[in-house]
Short mmCIF file of C-alpha atoms in Angstrom, two decimals:
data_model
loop_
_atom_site.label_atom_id
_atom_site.label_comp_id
_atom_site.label_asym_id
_atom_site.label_seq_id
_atom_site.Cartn_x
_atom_site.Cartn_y
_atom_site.Cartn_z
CA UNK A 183 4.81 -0.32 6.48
CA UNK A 184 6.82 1.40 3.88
CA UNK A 185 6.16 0.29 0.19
CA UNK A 186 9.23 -0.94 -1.98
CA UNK A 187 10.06 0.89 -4.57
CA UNK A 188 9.28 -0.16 -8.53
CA UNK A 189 12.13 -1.17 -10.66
CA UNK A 190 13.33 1.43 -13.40
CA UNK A 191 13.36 -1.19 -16.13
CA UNK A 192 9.59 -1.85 -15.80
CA UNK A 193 8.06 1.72 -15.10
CA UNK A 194 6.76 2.62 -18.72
CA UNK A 195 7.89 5.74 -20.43
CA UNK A 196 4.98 7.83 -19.58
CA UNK A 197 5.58 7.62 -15.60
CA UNK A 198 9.40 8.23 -16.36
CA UNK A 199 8.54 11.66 -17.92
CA UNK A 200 6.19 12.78 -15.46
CA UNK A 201 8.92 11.78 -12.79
CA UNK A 202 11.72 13.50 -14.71
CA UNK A 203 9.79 16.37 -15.45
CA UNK A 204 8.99 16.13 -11.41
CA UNK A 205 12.38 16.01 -10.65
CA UNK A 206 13.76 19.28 -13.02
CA UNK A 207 10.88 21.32 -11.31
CA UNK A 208 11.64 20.33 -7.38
CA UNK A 209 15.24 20.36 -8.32
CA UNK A 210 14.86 24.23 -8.86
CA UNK A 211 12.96 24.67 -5.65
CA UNK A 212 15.83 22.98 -4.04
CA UNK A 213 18.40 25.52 -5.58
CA UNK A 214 16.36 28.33 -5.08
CA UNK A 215 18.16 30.52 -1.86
CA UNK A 216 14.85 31.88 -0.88
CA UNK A 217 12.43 29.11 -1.03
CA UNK A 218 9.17 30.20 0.05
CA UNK A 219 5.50 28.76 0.61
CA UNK A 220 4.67 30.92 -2.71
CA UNK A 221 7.28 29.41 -4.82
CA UNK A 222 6.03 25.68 -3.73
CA UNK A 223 2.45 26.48 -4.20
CA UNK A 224 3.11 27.34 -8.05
CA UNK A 225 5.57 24.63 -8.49
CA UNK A 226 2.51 22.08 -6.68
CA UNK A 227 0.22 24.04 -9.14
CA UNK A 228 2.27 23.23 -12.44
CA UNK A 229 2.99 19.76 -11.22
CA UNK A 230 -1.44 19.39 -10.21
CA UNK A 231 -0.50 18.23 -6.46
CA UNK A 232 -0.95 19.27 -3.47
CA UNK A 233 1.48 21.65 -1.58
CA UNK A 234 1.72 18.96 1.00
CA UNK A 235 2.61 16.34 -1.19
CA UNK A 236 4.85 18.85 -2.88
CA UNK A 237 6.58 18.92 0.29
CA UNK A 238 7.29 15.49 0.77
CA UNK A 239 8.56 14.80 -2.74
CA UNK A 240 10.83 17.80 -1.83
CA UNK A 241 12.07 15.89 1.21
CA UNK A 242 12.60 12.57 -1.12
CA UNK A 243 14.46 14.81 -3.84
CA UNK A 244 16.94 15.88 -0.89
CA UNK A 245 17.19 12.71 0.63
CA UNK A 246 18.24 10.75 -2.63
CA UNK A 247 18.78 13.20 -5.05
CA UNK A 248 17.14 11.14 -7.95
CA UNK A 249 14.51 11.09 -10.24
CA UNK A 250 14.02 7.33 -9.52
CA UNK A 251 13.19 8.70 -5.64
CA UNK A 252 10.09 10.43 -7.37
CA UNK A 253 8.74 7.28 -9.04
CA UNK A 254 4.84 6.79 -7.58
CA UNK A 255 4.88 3.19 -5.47
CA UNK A 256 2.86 0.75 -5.81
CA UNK A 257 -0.40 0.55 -4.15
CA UNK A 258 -1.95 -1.85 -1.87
CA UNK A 259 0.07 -4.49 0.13
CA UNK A 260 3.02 -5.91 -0.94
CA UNK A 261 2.65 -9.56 -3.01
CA UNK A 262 2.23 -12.06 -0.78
CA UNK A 263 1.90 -10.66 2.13
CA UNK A 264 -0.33 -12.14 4.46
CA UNK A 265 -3.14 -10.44 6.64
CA UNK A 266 -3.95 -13.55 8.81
CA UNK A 267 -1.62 -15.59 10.83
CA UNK A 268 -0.78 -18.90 9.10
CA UNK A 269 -2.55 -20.63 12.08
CA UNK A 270 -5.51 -18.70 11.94
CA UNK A 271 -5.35 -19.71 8.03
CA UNK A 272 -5.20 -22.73 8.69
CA UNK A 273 -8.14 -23.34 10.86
CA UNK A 274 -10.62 -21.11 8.38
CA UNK A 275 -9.23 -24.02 5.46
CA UNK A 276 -9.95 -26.87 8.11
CA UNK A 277 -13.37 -25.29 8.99
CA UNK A 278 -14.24 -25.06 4.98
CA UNK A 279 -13.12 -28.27 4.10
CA UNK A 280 -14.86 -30.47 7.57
CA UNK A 281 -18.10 -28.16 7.29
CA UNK A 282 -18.57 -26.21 4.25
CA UNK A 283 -17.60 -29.07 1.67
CA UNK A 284 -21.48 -30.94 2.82
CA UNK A 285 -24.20 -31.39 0.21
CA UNK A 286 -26.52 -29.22 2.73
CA UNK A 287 -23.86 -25.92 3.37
CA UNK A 288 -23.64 -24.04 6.36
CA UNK A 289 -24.37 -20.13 6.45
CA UNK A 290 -21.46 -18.04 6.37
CA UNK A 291 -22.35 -16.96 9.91
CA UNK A 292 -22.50 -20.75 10.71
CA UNK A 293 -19.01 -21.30 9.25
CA UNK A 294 -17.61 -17.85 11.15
CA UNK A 295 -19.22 -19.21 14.47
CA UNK A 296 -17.38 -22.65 14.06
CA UNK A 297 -13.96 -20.41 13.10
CA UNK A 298 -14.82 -18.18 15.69
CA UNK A 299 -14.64 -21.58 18.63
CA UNK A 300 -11.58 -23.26 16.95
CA UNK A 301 -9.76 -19.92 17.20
CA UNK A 302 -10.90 -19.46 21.01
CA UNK A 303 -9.92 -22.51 21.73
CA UNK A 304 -6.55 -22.27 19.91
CA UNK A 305 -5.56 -19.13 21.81
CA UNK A 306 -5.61 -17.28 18.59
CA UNK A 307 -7.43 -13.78 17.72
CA UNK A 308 -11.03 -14.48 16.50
CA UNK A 309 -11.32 -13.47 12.28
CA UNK A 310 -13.55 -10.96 11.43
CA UNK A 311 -17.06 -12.19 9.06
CA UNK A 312 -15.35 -10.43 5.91
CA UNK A 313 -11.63 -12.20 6.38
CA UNK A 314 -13.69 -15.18 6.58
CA UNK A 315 -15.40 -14.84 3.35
#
């Protein structure tokens, strides 16, 4: 799943350099007639990247020709996006709140078996132990 990219406005001055000064060094490799793997390598030397990655900012730079297209994305998965199903959600909260919520708490294993029948008997794809905890 492809990231989204960050707005201009709130990338801070420091990341705006590095992708400007990004974009005036891959702009030349992109005007060069003779581009060649030695002309990358010393352009992914100055920038201190790989030649691969040198490559597909290269690819970017053609594609939309600006130095916003060279901006780093964020990392990790988007906000709020969701790893279990809402159903499956919603039986872990049901399971914590009938079983865990006692004076004398299950085990964590205890709670994941319990999860692991309600989800069985649901139809639904069994949680692992750590999207349980």
């Amino acid at each position: 799943m492809r990231q989204t990219k960050p707005l201009i406005t709130s990338v801070s001055e420091d990341v705006w350099s590095r992708a400007s000064h990004r974009h005036a060094l891959l702009r030349g490799l992109l005007e060069e007639n003779q581009r060649n793997h030695l002309s990358v390598k010393l352009v992914a030397s100055d920038l201190g990247i790989s030649v691969q990655h040198t490559y597909r900012l290269l690819k970017k730079l053609r594609e939309e020709q600006t130095t916003a297209s060279l901006l780093p994305l964020p990392r990790g998965p988007r906000v709020g996006n969701r790893r279990l199903a809402v159903n499956i959600e919603k039986i872990i909260e049901e399971v914590i709140k009938k079983i865990y919520f006692k004076r004398e708490k299950p085990t964590l294993k205890q709670v994941h078996r319990y999860i692991e029948c309600e989800c069985q008997k649901s139809g639904f794809n069994v949680p692992s132990m750590k999207a349980v905890r």
